[in-house]
Amino acid sequence: MPEFVLHVPEIDEVGKDYSFSLAPDWIEAHLKDAVLRADPAFGPGSLQVHVQENAAGEYLVTGSLRAHFLTECGRCLADAKVPVDVQFGTLFTRGASSSRKAPAKPDRYEASDEDDDEDEQREEFSGNDIVLDDLVREYIVLEVPMQPLCSETCPGIAVPAHLRAPEESFS
């Protein structure tokens, strides 16, 4: 069930503010495959959102996301703390109705000067709600380092003496 939902009928040109909590159960459900879990030392994270409708009937969603996570250290597999503090902005447009046929996609994508970078930051929604759960998950995952460390000086997992190469091989 979606947790972060914006109700479109309540939004106008002035906009509306929303405040959500990133509860540990949401984190467990949506970030398990990213090997992230809530850091119990900090409590739930927060998601602050402002959304407003523009003249074209699109909805600009801006906000900030703050949370603290734990994951495995890339060297020793102990807990590594990962703070996330990100600002974001995304434009939501109402998806094409099912009666309209989508244009055929080319077999091979060819870049052209006509490509619009703004299209990359657009999301579609349908109905009367904009659901942010997948977008929030994406921003969190993108903020986590590829090799998180428990500390900059982490030596990694100790190799037992009987598995180490002889010292003379390093001379």
mmCIF file with all atom_site columns, C-alpha atoms in Angstrom:
data_model
loop_
_atom_site.group_PDB
_atom_site.id
_atom_site.type_symbol
_atom_site.label_atom_id
_atom_site.label_alt_id
_atom_site.label_comp_id
_atom_site.label_asym_id
_atom_site.label_entity_id
_atom_site.label_seq_id
_atom_site.pdbx_PDB_ins_code
_atom_site.Cartn_x
_atom_site.Cartn_y
_atom_site.Cartn_z
_atom_site.occupancy
_atom_site.B_iso_or_equiv
_atom_site.pdbx_formal_charge
_atom_site.auth_seq_id
_atom_site.auth_comp_id
_atom_site.auth_asym_id
_atom_site.auth_atom_id
_atom_site.pdbx_PDB_model_num
ATOM 1   C CA . MET A 1 1   ? 0.000  0.000   0.000   1.00 0.00 ? 1   MET A CA 1
ATOM 2   C CA . PRO A 1 2   ? 1.431  3.403   -0.956  1.00 0.00 ? 2   PRO A CA 1
ATOM 3   C CA . GLU A 1 3   ? 2.558  5.577   1.924   1.00 0.00 ? 3   GLU A CA 1
ATOM 4   C CA . PHE A 1 4   ? 3.404  8.899   0.240   1.00 0.00 ? 4   PHE A CA 1
ATOM 5   C CA . VAL A 1 5   ? 0.315  10.025  -1.675  1.00 0.00 ? 5   VAL A CA 1
ATOM 6   C CA . LEU A 1 6   ? -0.535 13.526  -2.939  1.00 0.00 ? 6   LEU A CA 1
ATOM 7   C CA . HIS A 1 7   ? -4.230 14.136  -3.627  1.00 0.00 ? 7   HIS A CA 1
ATOM 8   C CA . VAL A 1 8   ? -4.474 16.060  -6.905  1.00 0.00 ? 8   VAL A CA 1
ATOM 9   C CA . PRO A 1 9   ? -7.967 17.594  -6.328  1.00 0.00 ? 9   PRO A CA 1
ATOM 10  C CA . GLU A 1 10  ? -6.549 19.448  -3.285  1.00 0.00 ? 10  GLU A CA 1
ATOM 11  C CA . ILE A 1 11  ? -3.714 21.078  -5.273  1.00 0.00 ? 11  ILE A CA 1
ATOM 12  C CA . ASP A 1 12  ? -3.872 24.402  -7.129  1.00 0.00 ? 12  ASP A CA 1
ATOM 13  C CA . GLU A 1 13  ? -1.454 27.057  -8.447  1.00 0.00 ? 13  GLU A CA 1
ATOM 14  C CA . VAL A 1 14  ? -0.630 28.208  -4.909  1.00 0.00 ? 14  VAL A CA 1
ATOM 15  C CA . GLY A 1 15  ? 0.304  24.673  -3.974  1.00 0.00 ? 15  GLY A CA 1
ATOM 16  C CA . LYS A 1 16  ? 0.139  22.522  -0.903  1.00 0.00 ? 16  LYS A CA 1
ATOM 17  C CA . ASP A 1 17  ? 2.706  21.277  1.596   1.00 0.00 ? 17  ASP A CA 1
ATOM 18  C CA . TYR A 1 18  ? 2.894  17.675  2.756   1.00 0.00 ? 18  TYR A CA 1
ATOM 19  C CA . SER A 1 19  ? 4.956  16.144  5.537   1.00 0.00 ? 19  SER A CA 1
ATOM 20  C CA . PHE A 1 20  ? 5.593  12.404  5.786   1.00 0.00 ? 20  PHE A CA 1
ATOM 21  C CA . SER A 1 21  ? 7.560  10.150  8.105   1.00 0.00 ? 21  SER A CA 1
ATOM 22  C CA . LEU A 1 22  ? 9.849  7.422   6.729   1.00 0.00 ? 22  LEU A CA 1
ATOM 23  C CA . ALA A 1 23  ? 8.858  4.720   9.176   1.00 0.00 ? 23  ALA A CA 1
ATOM 24  C CA . PRO A 1 24  ? 11.058 1.649   9.693   1.00 0.00 ? 24  PRO A CA 1
ATOM 25  C CA . ASP A 1 25  ? 8.338  -0.645  8.296   1.00 0.00 ? 25  ASP A CA 1
ATOM 26  C CA . TRP A 1 26  ? 8.254  1.366   5.018   1.00 0.00 ? 26  TRP A CA 1
ATOM 27  C CA . ILE A 1 27  ? 12.049 1.188   4.844   1.00 0.00 ? 27  ILE A CA 1
ATOM 28  C CA . GLU A 1 28  ? 11.972 -2.565  5.470   1.00 0.00 ? 28  GLU A CA 1
ATOM 29  C CA . ALA A 1 29  ? 9.355  -3.125  2.762   1.00 0.00 ? 29  ALA A CA 1
ATOM 30  C CA . HIS A 1 30  ? 10.848 -0.865  0.084   1.00 0.00 ? 30  HIS A CA 1
ATOM 31  C CA . LEU A 1 31  ? 14.603 -1.014  0.668   1.00 0.00 ? 31  LEU A CA 1
ATOM 32  C CA . LYS A 1 32  ? 15.219 -4.650  1.613   1.00 0.00 ? 32  LYS A CA 1
ATOM 33  C CA . ASP A 1 33  ? 16.706 -5.473  -1.800  1.00 0.00 ? 33  ASP A CA 1
ATOM 34  C CA . ALA A 1 34  ? 19.021 -2.438  -1.475  1.00 0.00 ? 34  ALA A CA 1
ATOM 35  C CA . VAL A 1 35  ? 20.334 -3.913  1.819   1.00 0.00 ? 35  VAL A CA 1
ATOM 36  C CA . LEU A 1 36  ? 19.321 -0.766  3.723   1.00 0.00 ? 36  LEU A CA 1
ATOM 37  C CA . ARG A 1 37  ? 17.612 -0.636  7.079   1.00 0.00 ? 37  ARG A CA 1
ATOM 38  C CA . ALA A 1 38  ? 16.599 2.140   9.441   1.00 0.00 ? 38  ALA A CA 1
ATOM 39  C CA . ASP A 1 39  ? 19.228 3.332   11.896  1.00 0.00 ? 39  ASP A CA 1
ATOM 40  C CA . PRO A 1 40  ? 17.520 2.945   15.302  1.00 0.00 ? 40  PRO A CA 1
ATOM 41  C CA . ALA A 1 41  ? 19.773 5.631   16.812  1.00 0.00 ? 41  ALA A CA 1
ATOM 42  C CA . PHE A 1 42  ? 17.977 8.332   14.808  1.00 0.00 ? 42  PHE A CA 1
ATOM 43  C CA . GLY A 1 43  ? 14.313 7.344   14.588  1.00 0.00 ? 43  GLY A CA 1
ATOM 44  C CA . PRO A 1 44  ? 12.206 7.747   11.458  1.00 0.00 ? 44  PRO A CA 1
ATOM 45  C CA . GLY A 1 45  ? 13.322 9.889   8.548   1.00 0.00 ? 45  GLY A CA 1
ATOM 46  C CA . SER A 1 46  ? 11.311 12.758  7.102   1.00 0.00 ? 46  SER A CA 1
ATOM 47  C CA . LEU A 1 47  ? 9.956  13.701  3.709   1.00 0.00 ? 47  LEU A CA 1
ATOM 48  C CA . GLN A 1 48  ? 8.849  17.304  3.181   1.00 0.00 ? 48  GLN A CA 1
ATOM 49  C CA . VAL A 1 49  ? 7.054  18.030  -0.100  1.00 0.00 ? 49  VAL A CA 1
ATOM 50  C CA . HIS A 1 50  ? 5.572  21.091  -1.774  1.00 0.00 ? 50  HIS A CA 1
ATOM 51  C CA . VAL A 1 51  ? 3.417  20.476  -4.844  1.00 0.00 ? 51  VAL A CA 1
ATOM 52  C CA . GLN A 1 52  ? 1.744  22.978  -7.129  1.00 0.00 ? 52  GLN A CA 1
ATOM 53  C CA . GLU A 1 53  ? -0.161 22.871  -10.388 1.00 0.00 ? 53  GLU A CA 1
ATOM 54  C CA . ASN A 1 54  ? 1.134  24.869  -13.334 1.00 0.00 ? 54  ASN A CA 1
ATOM 55  C CA . ALA A 1 55  ? -0.866 26.381  -16.187 1.00 0.00 ? 55  ALA A CA 1
ATOM 56  C CA . ALA A 1 56  ? -0.449 23.282  -18.354 1.00 0.00 ? 56  ALA A CA 1
ATOM 57  C CA . GLY A 1 57  ? -2.105 21.024  -15.768 1.00 0.00 ? 57  GLY A CA 1
ATOM 58  C CA . GLU A 1 58  ? 1.190  19.520  -14.677 1.00 0.00 ? 58  GLU A CA 1
ATOM 59  C CA . TYR A 1 59  ? 2.271  19.200  -11.055 1.00 0.00 ? 59  TYR A CA 1
ATOM 60  C CA . LEU A 1 60  ? 5.683  20.322  -9.841  1.00 0.00 ? 60  LEU A CA 1
ATOM 61  C CA . VAL A 1 61  ? 6.785  18.358  -6.790  1.00 0.00 ? 61  VAL A CA 1
ATOM 62  C CA . THR A 1 62  ? 9.759  19.716  -4.863  1.00 0.00 ? 62  THR A CA 1
ATOM 63  C CA . GLY A 1 63  ? 10.979 18.558  -1.537  1.00 0.00 ? 63  GLY A CA 1
ATOM 64  C CA . SER A 1 64  ? 13.620 17.265  0.794   1.00 0.00 ? 64  SER A CA 1
ATOM 65  C CA . LEU A 1 65  ? 14.317 13.835  2.155   1.00 0.00 ? 65  LEU A CA 1
ATOM 66  C CA . ARG A 1 66  ? 16.291 13.225  5.349   1.00 0.00 ? 66  ARG A CA 1
ATOM 67  C CA . ALA A 1 67  ? 16.971 9.850   6.935   1.00 0.00 ? 67  ALA A CA 1
ATOM 68  C CA . HIS A 1 68  ? 19.693 7.699   8.471   1.00 0.00 ? 68  HIS A CA 1
ATOM 69  C CA . PHE A 1 69  ? 20.279 4.144   7.328   1.00 0.00 ? 69  PHE A CA 1
ATOM 70  C CA . LEU A 1 70  ? 22.493 1.188   8.131   1.00 0.00 ? 70  LEU A CA 1
ATOM 71  C CA . THR A 1 71  ? 24.012 -1.092  5.528   1.00 0.00 ? 71  THR A CA 1
ATOM 72  C CA . GLU A 1 72  ? 26.980 -3.437  5.255   1.00 0.00 ? 72  GLU A CA 1
ATOM 73  C CA . CYS A 1 73  ? 30.510 -2.013  5.162   1.00 0.00 ? 73  CYS A CA 1
ATOM 74  C CA . GLY A 1 74  ? 32.138 -2.723  1.807   1.00 0.00 ? 74  GLY A CA 1
ATOM 75  C CA . ARG A 1 75  ? 35.325 -3.938  3.518   1.00 0.00 ? 75  ARG A CA 1
ATOM 76  C CA . CYS A 1 76  ? 34.466 -5.710  6.766   1.00 0.00 ? 76  CYS A CA 1
ATOM 77  C CA . LEU A 1 77  ? 30.671 -6.290  6.525   1.00 0.00 ? 77  LEU A CA 1
ATOM 78  C CA . ALA A 1 78  ? 30.021 -4.489  9.844   1.00 0.00 ? 78  ALA A CA 1
ATOM 79  C CA . ASP A 1 79  ? 27.304 -1.835  10.027  1.00 0.00 ? 79  ASP A CA 1
ATOM 80  C CA . ALA A 1 80  ? 28.038 1.278   8.009   1.00 0.00 ? 80  ALA A CA 1
ATOM 81  C CA . LYS A 1 81  ? 26.023 4.416   8.756   1.00 0.00 ? 81  LYS A CA 1
ATOM 82  C CA . VAL A 1 82  ? 24.566 6.149   5.707   1.00 0.00 ? 82  VAL A CA 1
ATOM 83  C CA . PRO A 1 83  ? 22.979 9.560   6.203   1.00 0.00 ? 83  PRO A CA 1
ATOM 84  C CA . VAL A 1 84  ? 20.738 10.742  3.359   1.00 0.00 ? 84  VAL A CA 1
ATOM 85  C CA . ASP A 1 85  ? 19.893 14.408  2.914   1.00 0.00 ? 85  ASP A CA 1
ATOM 86  C CA . VAL A 1 86  ? 18.670 15.191  -0.593  1.00 0.00 ? 86  VAL A CA 1
ATOM 87  C CA . GLN A 1 87  ? 16.677 17.953  -2.282  1.00 0.00 ? 87  GLN A CA 1
ATOM 88  C CA . PHE A 1 88  ? 14.631 16.975  -5.334  1.00 0.00 ? 88  PHE A CA 1
ATOM 89  C CA . GLY A 1 89  ? 12.242 18.287  -7.926  1.00 0.00 ? 89  GLY A CA 1
ATOM 90  C CA . THR A 1 90  ? 10.101 16.353  -10.390 1.00 0.00 ? 90  THR A CA 1
ATOM 91  C CA . LEU A 1 91  ? 7.361  17.320  -12.795 1.00 0.00 ? 91  LEU A CA 1
ATOM 92  C CA . PHE A 1 92  ? 4.351  14.996  -12.894 1.00 0.00 ? 92  PHE A CA 1
ATOM 93  C CA . THR A 1 93  ? 2.045  14.825  -15.907 1.00 0.00 ? 93  THR A CA 1
ATOM 94  C CA . ARG A 1 94  ? -1.191 12.954  -16.249 1.00 0.00 ? 94  ARG A CA 1
ATOM 95  C CA . GLY A 1 95  ? -0.593 9.745   -18.195 1.00 0.00 ? 95  GLY A CA 1
ATOM 96  C CA . ALA A 1 96  ? -2.111 9.171   -21.615 1.00 0.00 ? 96  ALA A CA 1
ATOM 97  C CA . SER A 1 97  ? -5.568 7.663   -21.486 1.00 0.00 ? 97  SER A CA 1
ATOM 98  C CA . SER A 1 98  ? -5.846 4.021   -22.372 1.00 0.00 ? 98  SER A CA 1
ATOM 99  C CA . SER A 1 99  ? -7.910 4.923   -25.449 1.00 0.00 ? 99  SER A CA 1
ATOM 100 C CA . ARG A 1 100 ? -4.995 6.779   -27.026 1.00 0.00 ? 100 ARG A CA 1
ATOM 101 C CA . LYS A 1 101 ? -2.480 4.576   -28.725 1.00 0.00 ? 101 LYS A CA 1
ATOM 102 C CA . ALA A 1 102 ? 1.124  5.244   -27.761 1.00 0.00 ? 102 ALA A CA 1
ATOM 103 C CA . PRO A 1 103 ? 3.478  6.049   -30.641 1.00 0.00 ? 103 PRO A CA 1
ATOM 104 C CA . ALA A 1 104 ? 5.650  3.179   -31.778 1.00 0.00 ? 104 ALA A CA 1
ATOM 105 C CA . LYS A 1 105 ? 9.150  3.229   -30.345 1.00 0.00 ? 105 LYS A CA 1
ATOM 106 C CA . PRO A 1 106 ? 12.051 2.977   -32.792 1.00 0.00 ? 106 PRO A CA 1
ATOM 107 C CA . ASP A 1 107 ? 14.117 -0.197  -32.764 1.00 0.00 ? 107 ASP A CA 1
ATOM 108 C CA . ARG A 1 108 ? 17.232 1.798   -32.012 1.00 0.00 ? 108 ARG A CA 1
ATOM 109 C CA . TYR A 1 109 ? 17.386 5.059   -30.089 1.00 0.00 ? 109 TYR A CA 1
ATOM 110 C CA . GLU A 1 110 ? 19.133 7.841   -31.945 1.00 0.00 ? 110 GLU A CA 1
ATOM 111 C CA . ALA A 1 111 ? 20.063 11.017  -30.133 1.00 0.00 ? 111 ALA A CA 1
ATOM 112 C CA . SER A 1 112 ? 19.142 14.253  -31.791 1.00 0.00 ? 112 SER A CA 1
ATOM 113 C CA . ASP A 1 113 ? 19.271 17.935  -31.033 1.00 0.00 ? 113 ASP A CA 1
ATOM 114 C CA . GLU A 1 114 ? 15.509 17.799  -30.557 1.00 0.00 ? 114 GLU A CA 1
ATOM 115 C CA . ASP A 1 115 ? 15.751 15.583  -27.457 1.00 0.00 ? 115 ASP A CA 1
ATOM 116 C CA . ASP A 1 116 ? 14.518 17.486  -24.439 1.00 0.00 ? 116 ASP A CA 1
ATOM 117 C CA . ASP A 1 117 ? 16.434 17.022  -21.167 1.00 0.00 ? 117 ASP A CA 1
ATOM 118 C CA . GLU A 1 118 ? 13.296 18.023  -19.258 1.00 0.00 ? 118 GLU A CA 1
ATOM 119 C CA . ASP A 1 119 ? 11.598 14.782  -20.307 1.00 0.00 ? 119 ASP A CA 1
ATOM 120 C CA . GLU A 1 120 ? 14.062 12.871  -18.152 1.00 0.00 ? 120 GLU A CA 1
ATOM 121 C CA . GLN A 1 121 ? 12.719 14.572  -15.024 1.00 0.00 ? 121 GLN A CA 1
ATOM 122 C CA . ARG A 1 122 ? 9.065  13.947  -15.776 1.00 0.00 ? 122 ARG A CA 1
ATOM 123 C CA . GLU A 1 123 ? 6.943  11.259  -14.233 1.00 0.00 ? 123 GLU A CA 1
ATOM 124 C CA . GLU A 1 124 ? 3.452  10.170  -15.165 1.00 0.00 ? 124 GLU A CA 1
ATOM 125 C CA . PHE A 1 125 ? 0.520  9.524   -12.879 1.00 0.00 ? 125 PHE A CA 1
ATOM 126 C CA . SER A 1 126 ? -3.066 8.472   -13.394 1.00 0.00 ? 126 SER A CA 1
ATOM 127 C CA . GLY A 1 127 ? -6.236 9.002   -11.430 1.00 0.00 ? 127 GLY A CA 1
ATOM 128 C CA . ASN A 1 128 ? -6.487 11.567  -8.652  1.00 0.00 ? 128 ASN A CA 1
ATOM 129 C CA . ASP A 1 129 ? -3.349 10.661  -6.711  1.00 0.00 ? 129 ASP A CA 1
ATOM 130 C CA . ILE A 1 130 ? 0.362  11.131  -7.248  1.00 0.00 ? 130 ILE A CA 1
ATOM 131 C CA . VAL A 1 131 ? 2.175  8.295   -5.468  1.00 0.00 ? 131 VAL A CA 1
ATOM 132 C CA . LEU A 1 132 ? 5.749  9.140   -4.469  1.00 0.00 ? 132 LEU A CA 1
ATOM 133 C CA . ASP A 1 133 ? 6.878  5.815   -2.963  1.00 0.00 ? 133 ASP A CA 1
ATOM 134 C CA . ASP A 1 134 ? 8.941  4.648   -5.962  1.00 0.00 ? 134 ASP A CA 1
ATOM 135 C CA . LEU A 1 135 ? 10.448 8.105   -6.445  1.00 0.00 ? 135 LEU A CA 1
ATOM 136 C CA . VAL A 1 136 ? 11.460 8.319   -2.771  1.00 0.00 ? 136 VAL A CA 1
ATOM 137 C CA . ARG A 1 137 ? 13.029 4.860   -2.970  1.00 0.00 ? 137 ARG A CA 1
ATOM 138 C CA . GLU A 1 138 ? 14.962 5.890   -6.091  1.00 0.00 ? 138 GLU A CA 1
ATOM 139 C CA . TYR A 1 139 ? 16.357 9.039   -4.458  1.00 0.00 ? 139 TYR A CA 1
ATOM 140 C CA . ILE A 1 140 ? 17.433 7.095   -1.375  1.00 0.00 ? 140 ILE A CA 1
ATOM 141 C CA . VAL A 1 141 ? 19.184 4.374   -3.374  1.00 0.00 ? 141 VAL A CA 1
ATOM 142 C CA . LEU A 1 142 ? 20.966 6.948   -5.543  1.00 0.00 ? 142 LEU A CA 1
ATOM 143 C CA . GLU A 1 143 ? 22.370 8.677   -2.433  1.00 0.00 ? 143 GLU A CA 1
ATOM 144 C CA . VAL A 1 144 ? 23.928 5.540   -0.953  1.00 0.00 ? 144 VAL A CA 1
ATOM 145 C CA . PRO A 1 145 ? 27.623 5.106   -1.847  1.00 0.00 ? 145 PRO A CA 1
ATOM 146 C CA . MET A 1 146 ? 28.473 2.070   -3.955  1.00 0.00 ? 146 MET A CA 1
ATOM 147 C CA . GLN A 1 147 ? 31.065 0.994   -1.370  1.00 0.00 ? 147 GLN A CA 1
ATOM 148 C CA . PRO A 1 148 ? 29.842 2.272   2.009   1.00 0.00 ? 148 PRO A CA 1
ATOM 149 C CA . LEU A 1 149 ? 32.414 2.113   4.801   1.00 0.00 ? 149 LEU A CA 1
ATOM 150 C CA . CYS A 1 150 ? 31.998 1.804   8.567   1.00 0.00 ? 150 CYS A CA 1
ATOM 151 C CA . SER A 1 151 ? 34.994 4.189   8.828   1.00 0.00 ? 151 SER A CA 1
ATOM 152 C CA . GLU A 1 152 ? 37.555 5.630   6.422   1.00 0.00 ? 152 GLU A CA 1
ATOM 153 C CA . THR A 1 153 ? 40.275 3.603   8.168   1.00 0.00 ? 153 THR A CA 1
ATOM 154 C CA . CYS A 1 154 ? 38.449 0.270   8.064   1.00 0.00 ? 154 CYS A CA 1
ATOM 155 C CA . PRO A 1 155 ? 41.096 -2.425  7.465   1.00 0.00 ? 155 PRO A CA 1
ATOM 156 C CA . GLY A 1 156 ? 38.619 -4.923  6.108   1.00 0.00 ? 156 GLY A CA 1
ATOM 157 C CA . ILE A 1 157 ? 38.215 -8.540  7.066   1.00 0.00 ? 157 ILE A CA 1
ATOM 158 C CA . ALA A 1 158 ? 41.376 -9.970  8.640   1.00 0.00 ? 158 ALA A CA 1
ATOM 159 C CA . VAL A 1 159 ? 42.896 -12.792 6.639   1.00 0.00 ? 159 VAL A CA 1
ATOM 160 C CA . PRO A 1 160 ? 43.967 -15.700 8.885   1.00 0.00 ? 160 PRO A CA 1
ATOM 161 C CA . ALA A 1 161 ? 47.721 -16.345 8.934   1.00 0.00 ? 161 ALA A CA 1
ATOM 162 C CA . HIS A 1 162 ? 47.402 -19.809 7.401   1.00 0.00 ? 162 HIS A CA 1
ATOM 163 C CA . LEU A 1 163 ? 45.653 -18.310 4.337   1.00 0.00 ? 163 LEU A CA 1
ATOM 164 C CA . ARG A 1 164 ? 48.089 -15.421 3.770   1.00 0.00 ? 164 ARG A CA 1
ATOM 165 C CA . ALA A 1 165 ? 50.780 -15.567 1.124   1.00 0.00 ? 165 ALA A CA 1
ATOM 166 C CA . PRO A 1 166 ? 54.312 -15.992 2.483   1.00 0.00 ? 166 PRO A CA 1
ATOM 167 C CA . GLU A 1 167 ? 56.016 -12.678 3.391   1.00 0.00 ? 167 GLU A CA 1
ATOM 168 C CA . GLU A 1 168 ? 58.905 -13.304 0.963   1.00 0.00 ? 168 GLU A CA 1
ATOM 169 C CA . SER A 1 169 ? 56.458 -13.183 -1.963  1.00 0.00 ? 169 SER A CA 1
ATOM 170 C CA . PHE A 1 170 ? 55.935 -9.455  -1.284  1.00 0.00 ? 170 PHE A CA 1
ATOM 171 C CA . SER A 1 171 ? 59.663 -8.557  -1.324  1.00 0.00 ? 171 SER A CA 1
#
